[in-house]
PDB file of C-alpha atoms in Angstrom:
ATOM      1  CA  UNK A   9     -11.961   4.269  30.304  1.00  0.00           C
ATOM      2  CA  UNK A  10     -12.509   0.809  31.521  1.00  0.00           C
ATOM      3  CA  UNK A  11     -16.230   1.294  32.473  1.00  0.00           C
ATOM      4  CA  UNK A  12     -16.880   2.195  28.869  1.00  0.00           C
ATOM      5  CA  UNK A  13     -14.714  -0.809  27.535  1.00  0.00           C
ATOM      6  CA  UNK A  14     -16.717  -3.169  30.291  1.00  0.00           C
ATOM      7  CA  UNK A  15     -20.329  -2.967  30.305  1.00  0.00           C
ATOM      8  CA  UNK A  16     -20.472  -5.659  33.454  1.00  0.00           C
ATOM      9  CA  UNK A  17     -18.024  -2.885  35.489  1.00  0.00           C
ATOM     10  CA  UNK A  18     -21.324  -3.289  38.160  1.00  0.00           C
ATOM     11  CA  UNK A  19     -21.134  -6.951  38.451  1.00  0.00           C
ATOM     12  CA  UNK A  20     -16.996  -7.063  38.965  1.00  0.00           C
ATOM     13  CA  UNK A  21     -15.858  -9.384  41.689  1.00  0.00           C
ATOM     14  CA  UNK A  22     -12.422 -10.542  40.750  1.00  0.00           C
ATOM     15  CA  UNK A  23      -9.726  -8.633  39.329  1.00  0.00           C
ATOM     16  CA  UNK A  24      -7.149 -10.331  37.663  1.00  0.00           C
ATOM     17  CA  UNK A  25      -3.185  -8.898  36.924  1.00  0.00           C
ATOM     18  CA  UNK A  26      -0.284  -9.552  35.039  1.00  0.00           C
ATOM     19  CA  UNK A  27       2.501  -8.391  36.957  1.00  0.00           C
ATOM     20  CA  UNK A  28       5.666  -7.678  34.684  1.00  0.00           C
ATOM     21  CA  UNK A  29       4.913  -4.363  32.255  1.00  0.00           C
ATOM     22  CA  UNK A  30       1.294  -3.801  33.619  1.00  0.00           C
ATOM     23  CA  UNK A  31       2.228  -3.318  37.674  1.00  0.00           C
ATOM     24  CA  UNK A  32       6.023  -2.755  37.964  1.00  0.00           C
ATOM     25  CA  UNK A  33       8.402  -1.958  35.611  1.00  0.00           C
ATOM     26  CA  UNK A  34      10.127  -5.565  34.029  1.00  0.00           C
ATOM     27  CA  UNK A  35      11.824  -7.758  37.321  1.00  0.00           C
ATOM     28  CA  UNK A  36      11.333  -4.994  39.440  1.00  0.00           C
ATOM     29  CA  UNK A  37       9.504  -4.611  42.648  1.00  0.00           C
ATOM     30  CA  UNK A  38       5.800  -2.663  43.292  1.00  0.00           C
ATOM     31  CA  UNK A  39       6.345   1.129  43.200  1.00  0.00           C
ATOM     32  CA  UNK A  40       4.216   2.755  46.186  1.00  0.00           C
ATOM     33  CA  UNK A  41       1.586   4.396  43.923  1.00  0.00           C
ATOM     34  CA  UNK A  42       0.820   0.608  42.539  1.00  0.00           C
ATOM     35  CA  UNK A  43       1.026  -1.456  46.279  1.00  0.00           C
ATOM     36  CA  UNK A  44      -1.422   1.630  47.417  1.00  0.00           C
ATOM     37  CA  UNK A  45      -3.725   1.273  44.496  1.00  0.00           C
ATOM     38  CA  UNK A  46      -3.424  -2.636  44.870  1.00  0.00           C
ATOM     39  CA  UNK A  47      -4.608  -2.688  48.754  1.00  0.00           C
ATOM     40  CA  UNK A  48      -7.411  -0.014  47.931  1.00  0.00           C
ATOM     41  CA  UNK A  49      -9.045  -2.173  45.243  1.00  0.00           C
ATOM     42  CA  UNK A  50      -8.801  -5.507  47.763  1.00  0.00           C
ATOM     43  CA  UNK A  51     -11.343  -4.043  49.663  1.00  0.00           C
ATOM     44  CA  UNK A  52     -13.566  -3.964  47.119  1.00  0.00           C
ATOM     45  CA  UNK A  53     -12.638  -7.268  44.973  1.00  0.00           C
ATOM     46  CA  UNK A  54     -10.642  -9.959  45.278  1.00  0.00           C
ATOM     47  CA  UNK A  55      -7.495 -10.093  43.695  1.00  0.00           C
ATOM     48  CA  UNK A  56      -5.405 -12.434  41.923  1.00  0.00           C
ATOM     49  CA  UNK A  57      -2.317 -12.703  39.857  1.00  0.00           C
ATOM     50  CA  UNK A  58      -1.804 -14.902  36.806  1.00  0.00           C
ATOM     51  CA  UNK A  59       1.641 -14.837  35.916  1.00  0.00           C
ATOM     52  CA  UNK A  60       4.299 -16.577  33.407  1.00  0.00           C
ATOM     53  CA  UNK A  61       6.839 -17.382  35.988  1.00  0.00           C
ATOM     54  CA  UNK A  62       6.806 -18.934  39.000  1.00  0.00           C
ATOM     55  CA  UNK A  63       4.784 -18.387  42.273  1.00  0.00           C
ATOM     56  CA  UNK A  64       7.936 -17.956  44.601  1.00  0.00           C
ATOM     57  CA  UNK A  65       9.298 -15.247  42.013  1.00  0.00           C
ATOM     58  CA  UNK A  66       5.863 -13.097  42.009  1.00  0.00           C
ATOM     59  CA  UNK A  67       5.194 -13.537  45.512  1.00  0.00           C
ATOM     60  CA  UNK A  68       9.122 -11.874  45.884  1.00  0.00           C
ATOM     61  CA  UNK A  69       9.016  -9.324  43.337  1.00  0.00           C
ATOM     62  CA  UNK A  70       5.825  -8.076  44.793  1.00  0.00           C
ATOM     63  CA  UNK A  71       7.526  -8.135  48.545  1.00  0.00           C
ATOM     64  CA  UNK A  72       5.250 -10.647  49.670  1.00  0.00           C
ATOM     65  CA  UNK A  73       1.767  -8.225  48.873  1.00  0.00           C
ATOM     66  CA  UNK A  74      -1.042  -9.989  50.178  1.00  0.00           C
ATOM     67  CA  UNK A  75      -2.213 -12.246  47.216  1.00  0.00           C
ATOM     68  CA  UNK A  76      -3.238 -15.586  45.372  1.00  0.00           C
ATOM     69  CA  UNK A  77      -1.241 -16.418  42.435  1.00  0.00           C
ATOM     70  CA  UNK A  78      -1.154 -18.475  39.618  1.00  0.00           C
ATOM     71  CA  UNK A  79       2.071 -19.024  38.315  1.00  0.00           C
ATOM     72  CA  UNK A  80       3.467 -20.586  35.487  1.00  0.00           C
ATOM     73  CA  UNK A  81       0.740 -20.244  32.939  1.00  0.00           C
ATOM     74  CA  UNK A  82      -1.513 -22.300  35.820  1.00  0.00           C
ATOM     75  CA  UNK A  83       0.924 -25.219  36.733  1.00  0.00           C
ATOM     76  CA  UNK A  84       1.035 -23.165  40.175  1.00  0.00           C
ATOM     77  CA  UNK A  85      -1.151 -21.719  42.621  1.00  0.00           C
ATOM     78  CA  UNK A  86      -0.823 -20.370  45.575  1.00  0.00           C
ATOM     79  CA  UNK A  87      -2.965 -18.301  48.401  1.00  0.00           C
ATOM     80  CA  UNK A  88      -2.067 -15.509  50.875  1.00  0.00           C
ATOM     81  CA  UNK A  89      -1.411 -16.957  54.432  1.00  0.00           C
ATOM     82  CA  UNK A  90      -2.479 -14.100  56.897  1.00  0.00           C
ATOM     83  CA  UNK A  91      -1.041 -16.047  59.781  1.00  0.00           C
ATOM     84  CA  UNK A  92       2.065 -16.794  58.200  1.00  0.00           C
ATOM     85  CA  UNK A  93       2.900 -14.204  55.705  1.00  0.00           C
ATOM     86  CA  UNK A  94       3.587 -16.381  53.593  1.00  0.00           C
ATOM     87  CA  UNK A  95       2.319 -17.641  50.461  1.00  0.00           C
ATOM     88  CA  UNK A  96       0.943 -21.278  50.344  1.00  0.00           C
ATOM     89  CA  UNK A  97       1.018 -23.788  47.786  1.00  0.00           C
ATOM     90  CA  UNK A  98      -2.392 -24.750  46.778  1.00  0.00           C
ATOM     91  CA  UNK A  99      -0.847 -27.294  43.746  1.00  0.00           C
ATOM     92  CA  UNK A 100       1.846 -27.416  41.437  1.00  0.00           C
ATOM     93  CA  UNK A 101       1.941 -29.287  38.586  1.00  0.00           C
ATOM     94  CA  UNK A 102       5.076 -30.730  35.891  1.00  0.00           C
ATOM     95  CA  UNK A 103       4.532 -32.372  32.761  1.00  0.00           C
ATOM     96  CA  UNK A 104       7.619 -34.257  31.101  1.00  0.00           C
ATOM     97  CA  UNK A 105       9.880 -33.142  29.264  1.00  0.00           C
ATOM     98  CA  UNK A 106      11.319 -34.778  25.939  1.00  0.00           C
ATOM     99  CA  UNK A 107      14.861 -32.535  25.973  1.00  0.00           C
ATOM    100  CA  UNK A 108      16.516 -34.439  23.420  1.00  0.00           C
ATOM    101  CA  UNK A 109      13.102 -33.587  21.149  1.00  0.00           C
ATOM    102  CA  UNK A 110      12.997 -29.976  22.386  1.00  0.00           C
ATOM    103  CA  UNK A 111      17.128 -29.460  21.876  1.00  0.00           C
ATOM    104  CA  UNK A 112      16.454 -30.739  18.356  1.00  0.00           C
ATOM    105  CA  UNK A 113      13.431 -28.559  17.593  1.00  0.00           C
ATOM    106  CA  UNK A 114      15.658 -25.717  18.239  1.00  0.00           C
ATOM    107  CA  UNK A 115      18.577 -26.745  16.197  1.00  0.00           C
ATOM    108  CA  UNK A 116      17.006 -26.837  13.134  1.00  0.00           C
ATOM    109  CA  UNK A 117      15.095 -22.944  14.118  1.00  0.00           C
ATOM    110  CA  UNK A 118      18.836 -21.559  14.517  1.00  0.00           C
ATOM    111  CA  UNK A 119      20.176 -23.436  11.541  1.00  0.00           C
ATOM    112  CA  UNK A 120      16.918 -22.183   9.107  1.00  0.00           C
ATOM    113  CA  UNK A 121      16.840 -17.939  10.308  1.00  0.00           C
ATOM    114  CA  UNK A 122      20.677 -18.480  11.022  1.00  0.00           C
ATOM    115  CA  UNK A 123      20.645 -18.011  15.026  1.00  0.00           C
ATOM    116  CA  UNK A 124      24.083 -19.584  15.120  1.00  0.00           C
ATOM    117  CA  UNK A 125      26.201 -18.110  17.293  1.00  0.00           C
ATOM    118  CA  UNK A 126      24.718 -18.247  21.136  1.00  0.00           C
ATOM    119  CA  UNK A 127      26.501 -17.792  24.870  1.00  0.00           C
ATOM    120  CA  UNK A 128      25.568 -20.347  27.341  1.00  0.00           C
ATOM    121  CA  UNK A 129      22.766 -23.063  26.664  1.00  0.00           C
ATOM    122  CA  UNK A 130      20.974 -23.234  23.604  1.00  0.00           C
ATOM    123  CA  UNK A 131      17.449 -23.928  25.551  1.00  0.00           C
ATOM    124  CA  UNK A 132      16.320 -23.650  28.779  1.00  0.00           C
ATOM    125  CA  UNK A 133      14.905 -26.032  30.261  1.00  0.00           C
ATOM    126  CA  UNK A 134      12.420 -25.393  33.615  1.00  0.00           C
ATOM    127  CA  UNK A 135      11.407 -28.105  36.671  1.00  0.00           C
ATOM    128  CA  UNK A 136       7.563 -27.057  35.485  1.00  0.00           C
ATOM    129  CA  UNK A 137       8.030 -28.893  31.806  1.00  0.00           C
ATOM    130  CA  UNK A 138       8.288 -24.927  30.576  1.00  0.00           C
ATOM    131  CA  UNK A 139      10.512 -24.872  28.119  1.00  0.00           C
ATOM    132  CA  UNK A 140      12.491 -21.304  26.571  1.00  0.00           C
ATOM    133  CA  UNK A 141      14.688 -20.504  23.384  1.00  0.00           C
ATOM    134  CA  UNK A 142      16.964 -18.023  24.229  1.00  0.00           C
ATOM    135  CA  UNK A 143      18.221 -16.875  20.697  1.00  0.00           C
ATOM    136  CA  UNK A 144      21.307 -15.364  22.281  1.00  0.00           C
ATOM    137  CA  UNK A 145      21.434 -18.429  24.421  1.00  0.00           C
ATOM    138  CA  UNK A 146      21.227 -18.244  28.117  1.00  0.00           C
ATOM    139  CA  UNK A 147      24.410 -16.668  29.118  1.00  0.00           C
ATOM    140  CA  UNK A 148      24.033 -13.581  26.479  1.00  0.00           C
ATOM    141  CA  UNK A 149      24.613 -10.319  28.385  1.00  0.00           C
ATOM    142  CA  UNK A 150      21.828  -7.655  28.788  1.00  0.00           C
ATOM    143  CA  UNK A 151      22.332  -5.133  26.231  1.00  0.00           C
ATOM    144  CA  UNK A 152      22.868  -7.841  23.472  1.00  0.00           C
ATOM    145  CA  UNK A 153      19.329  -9.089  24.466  1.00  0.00           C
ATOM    146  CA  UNK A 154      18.046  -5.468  24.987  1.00  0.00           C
ATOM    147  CA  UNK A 155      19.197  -4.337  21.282  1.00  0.00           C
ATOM    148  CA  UNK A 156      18.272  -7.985  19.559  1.00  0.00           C
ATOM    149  CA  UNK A 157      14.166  -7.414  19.036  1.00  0.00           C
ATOM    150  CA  UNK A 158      12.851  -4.073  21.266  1.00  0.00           C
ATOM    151  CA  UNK A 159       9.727  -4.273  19.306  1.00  0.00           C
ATOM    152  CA  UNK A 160       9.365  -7.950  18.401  1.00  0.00           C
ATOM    153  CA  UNK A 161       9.214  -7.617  14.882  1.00  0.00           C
ATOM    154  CA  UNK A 162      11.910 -10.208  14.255  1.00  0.00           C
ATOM    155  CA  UNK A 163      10.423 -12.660  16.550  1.00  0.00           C
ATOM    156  CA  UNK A 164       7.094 -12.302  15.521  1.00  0.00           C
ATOM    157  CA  UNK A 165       8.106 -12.252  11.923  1.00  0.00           C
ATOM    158  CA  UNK A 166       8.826 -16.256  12.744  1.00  0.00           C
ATOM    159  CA  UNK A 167       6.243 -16.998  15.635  1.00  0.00           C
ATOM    160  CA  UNK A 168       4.167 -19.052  12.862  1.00  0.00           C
ATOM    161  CA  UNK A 169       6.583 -21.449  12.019  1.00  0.00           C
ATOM    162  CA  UNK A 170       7.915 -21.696  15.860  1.00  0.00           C
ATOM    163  CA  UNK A 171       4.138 -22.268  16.660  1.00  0.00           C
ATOM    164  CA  UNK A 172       4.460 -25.325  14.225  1.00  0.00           C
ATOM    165  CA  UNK A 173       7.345 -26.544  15.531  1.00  0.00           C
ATOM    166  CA  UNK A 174       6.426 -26.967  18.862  1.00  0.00           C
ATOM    167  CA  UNK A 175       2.484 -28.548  18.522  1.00  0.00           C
ATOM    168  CA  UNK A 176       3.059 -29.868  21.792  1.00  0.00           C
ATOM    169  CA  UNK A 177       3.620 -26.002  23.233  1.00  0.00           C
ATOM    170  CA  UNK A 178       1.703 -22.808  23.675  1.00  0.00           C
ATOM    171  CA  UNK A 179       4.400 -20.312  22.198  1.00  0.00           C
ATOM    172  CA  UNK A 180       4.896 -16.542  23.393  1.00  0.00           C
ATOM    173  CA  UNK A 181       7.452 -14.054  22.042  1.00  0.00           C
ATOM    174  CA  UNK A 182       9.225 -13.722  25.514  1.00  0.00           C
ATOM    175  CA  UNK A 183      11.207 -11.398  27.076  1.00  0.00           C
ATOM    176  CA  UNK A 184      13.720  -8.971  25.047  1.00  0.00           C
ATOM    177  CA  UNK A 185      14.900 -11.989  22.632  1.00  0.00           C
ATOM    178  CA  UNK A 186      13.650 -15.017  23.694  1.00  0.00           C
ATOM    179  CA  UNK A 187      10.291 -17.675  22.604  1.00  0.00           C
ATOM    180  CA  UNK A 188       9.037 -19.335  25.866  1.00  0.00           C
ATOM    181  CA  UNK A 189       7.321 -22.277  25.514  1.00  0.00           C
ATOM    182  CA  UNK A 190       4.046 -23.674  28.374  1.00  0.00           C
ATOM    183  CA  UNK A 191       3.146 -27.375  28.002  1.00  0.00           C
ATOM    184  CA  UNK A 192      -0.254 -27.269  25.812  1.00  0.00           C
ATOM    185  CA  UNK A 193      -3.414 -26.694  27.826  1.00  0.00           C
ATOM    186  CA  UNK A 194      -1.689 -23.968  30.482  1.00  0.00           C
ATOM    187  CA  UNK A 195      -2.037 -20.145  29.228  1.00  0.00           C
ATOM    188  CA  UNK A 196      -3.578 -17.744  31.133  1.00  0.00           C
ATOM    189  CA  UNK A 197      -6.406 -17.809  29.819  1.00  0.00           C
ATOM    190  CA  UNK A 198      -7.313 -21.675  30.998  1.00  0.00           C
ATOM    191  CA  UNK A 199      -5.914 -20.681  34.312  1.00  0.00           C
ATOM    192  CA  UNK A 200      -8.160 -17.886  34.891  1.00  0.00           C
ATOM    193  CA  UNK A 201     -11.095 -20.697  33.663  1.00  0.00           C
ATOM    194  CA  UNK A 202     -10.157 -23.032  36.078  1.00  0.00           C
ATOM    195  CA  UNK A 203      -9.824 -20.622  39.171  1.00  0.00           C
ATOM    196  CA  UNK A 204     -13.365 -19.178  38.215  1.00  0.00           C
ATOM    197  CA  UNK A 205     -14.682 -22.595  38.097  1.00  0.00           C
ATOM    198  CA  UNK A 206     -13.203 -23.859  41.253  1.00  0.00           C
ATOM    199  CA  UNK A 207     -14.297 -20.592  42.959  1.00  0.00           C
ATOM    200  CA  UNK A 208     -17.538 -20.048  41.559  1.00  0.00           C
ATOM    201  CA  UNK A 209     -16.752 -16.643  39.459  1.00  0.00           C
ATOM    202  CA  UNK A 210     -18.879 -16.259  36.225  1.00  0.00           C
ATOM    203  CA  UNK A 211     -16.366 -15.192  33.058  1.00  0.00           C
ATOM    204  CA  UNK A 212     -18.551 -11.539  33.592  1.00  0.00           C
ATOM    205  CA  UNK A 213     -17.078 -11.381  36.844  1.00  0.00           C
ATOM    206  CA  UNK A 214     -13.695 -11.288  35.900  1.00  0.00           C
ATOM    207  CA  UNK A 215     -11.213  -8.583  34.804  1.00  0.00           C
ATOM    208  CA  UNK A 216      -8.540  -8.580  33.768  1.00  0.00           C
ATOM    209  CA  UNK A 217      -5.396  -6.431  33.334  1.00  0.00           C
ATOM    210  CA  UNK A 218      -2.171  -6.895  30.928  1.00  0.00           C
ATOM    211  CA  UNK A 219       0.495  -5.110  28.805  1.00  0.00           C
ATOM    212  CA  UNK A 220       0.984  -8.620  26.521  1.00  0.00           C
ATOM    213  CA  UNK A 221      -1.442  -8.637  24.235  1.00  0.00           C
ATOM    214  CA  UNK A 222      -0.062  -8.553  21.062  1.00  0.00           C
ATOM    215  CA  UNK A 223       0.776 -11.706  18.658  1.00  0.00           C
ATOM    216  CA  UNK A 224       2.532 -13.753  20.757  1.00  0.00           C
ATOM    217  CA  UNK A 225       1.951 -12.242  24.105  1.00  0.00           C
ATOM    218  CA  UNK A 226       1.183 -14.085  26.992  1.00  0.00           C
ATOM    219  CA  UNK A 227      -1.643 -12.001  27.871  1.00  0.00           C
ATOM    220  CA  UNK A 228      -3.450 -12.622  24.149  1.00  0.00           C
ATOM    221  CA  UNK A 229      -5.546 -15.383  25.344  1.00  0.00           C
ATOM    222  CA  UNK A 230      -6.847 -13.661  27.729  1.00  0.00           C
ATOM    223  CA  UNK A 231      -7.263 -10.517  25.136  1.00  0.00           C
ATOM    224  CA  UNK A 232      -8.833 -12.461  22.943  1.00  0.00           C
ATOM    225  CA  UNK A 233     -11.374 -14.526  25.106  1.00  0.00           C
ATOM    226  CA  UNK A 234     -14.734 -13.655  26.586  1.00  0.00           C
ATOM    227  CA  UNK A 235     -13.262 -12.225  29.752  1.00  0.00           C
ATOM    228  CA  UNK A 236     -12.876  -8.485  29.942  1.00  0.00           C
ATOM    229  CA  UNK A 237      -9.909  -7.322  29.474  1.00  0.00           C
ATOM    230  CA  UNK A 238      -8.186  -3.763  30.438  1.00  0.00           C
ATOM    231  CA  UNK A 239      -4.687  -2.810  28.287  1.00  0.00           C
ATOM    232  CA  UNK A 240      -2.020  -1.288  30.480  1.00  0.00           C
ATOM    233  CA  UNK A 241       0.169   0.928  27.785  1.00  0.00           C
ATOM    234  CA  UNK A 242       2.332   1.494  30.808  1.00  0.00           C
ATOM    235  CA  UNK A 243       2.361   0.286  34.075  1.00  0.00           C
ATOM    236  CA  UNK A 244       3.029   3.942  35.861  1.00  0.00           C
ATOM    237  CA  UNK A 245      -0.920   4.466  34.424  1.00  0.00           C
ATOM    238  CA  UNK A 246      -1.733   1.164  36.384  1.00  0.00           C
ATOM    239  CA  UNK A 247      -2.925   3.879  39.783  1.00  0.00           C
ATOM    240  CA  UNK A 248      -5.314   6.246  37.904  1.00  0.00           C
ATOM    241  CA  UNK A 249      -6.733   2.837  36.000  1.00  0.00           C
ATOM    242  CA  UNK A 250      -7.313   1.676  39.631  1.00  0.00           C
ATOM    243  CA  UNK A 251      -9.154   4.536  40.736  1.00  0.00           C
ATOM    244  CA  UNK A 252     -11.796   4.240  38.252  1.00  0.00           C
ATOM    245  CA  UNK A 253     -13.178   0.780  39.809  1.00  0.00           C
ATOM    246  CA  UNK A 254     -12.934   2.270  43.115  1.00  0.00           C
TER     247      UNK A 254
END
């Protein structure tokens, strides 16, 4: 139950969401039950989203729901326009990228666990300074990715010495078969610290929900930080984990 896990449920005033596994199934949009449960709790918090991708792909996937967002570990933020529908960028940052560094650091991974043979690009490379490693390389199709780590073992097995290889990075065991990679200082965790900071929310006001939370996961600073913090073992539970805070 969350108000057993949160002893500050009474003093709640933000609620804070991964989207991808804890609201909708992976890349898909809101089902009803979640959009309902969603609009029922913004009238009794406010509501933001702190995401790993992109502001314009949240805002999408969630077909243009009526929230802030924090995208790409915190390089983005954007707020709900009620006039315009639309969603409106607050800032969004890029740090540099060193690709010949970054192509090299990932050369020597696939040459030392003997991740060889790749379709497509070897690493992915993102306008934000976000950088991924795509194992099966970025042209592999979707069952190859689907049957290459379901539960992460083989990339976590590694994530110390990718973690080492990349100082520069915050590393997360993405996807179905991937490592993405935020510039250091953006996780979610910072993100949601600067937000409450700029919008005068205590870290006891704050909670937070994600399915990521494991070694790895880009919801484990967040898991492992002062702010509460509400595991989603499924994201079709996401409604009846709603209707206890309302």
């Amino acid at each position: 139950m969350i108000f057993e896990k949160n002893r500050h449920a009474q003093k709640l005033r933000l609620l804070a969401f991964d989207l991808d596994g804890t609201l909708s199934q992976h890349k898909s949009p809101l089902e009803k039950e979640a959009r309902d449960a969603l609009t029922a709790l913004s009238a009794r918090y406010h509501l933001l989203m702190v995401g790993a991708g992109s502001c314009s792909r949240i805002f999408a996937q969630m077909e243009h729901f009526p929230i802030d967002i924090i995208g790409n570990y915190g390089m983005e933020h954007t707020v709900f326009d009620p006039e315009t529908g639309s969603a409106r960028i607050v800032f969004s940052d890029t740090v540099p990228c060193d690709r010949e560094t970054q192509i090299a650091r990932v050369e020597m991974l696939r040459q030392k666990y003997g991740f060889t043979s790749y379709a497509g690009d070897s690493v992915e490379f993102h306008a934000s300074g976000c950088v991924t490693f795509p194992i099966l390389g970025t042209k592999a199709k979707l069952p190859d990715k689907l049957a290459f780590d379901p539960d992460r073992s083989r990339r976590r097995a590694i994530l110390d010495d990718v973690v080492k290889t990349f100082p520069d990075y915050n590393v997360f065991v993405g996807g179905t078969s991937s490592f993405d990679m935020s510039p250091a200082g953006y996780n979610k965790y910072e993100a949601l610290c600067r937000y409450a900071d700029a919008n005068d929310y205590t870290h006891d006001e704050i909670l937070f929900f994600g399915d990521d939370f494991g070694p790895g996961g880009n919801d484990e600073s967040v898991f492992r930080s002062d702010i509460a913090f509400c595991p989603v073992d499924d994201y079709r539970r996401f409604p009846a984990l709603a209707n206890e805070l309302l």
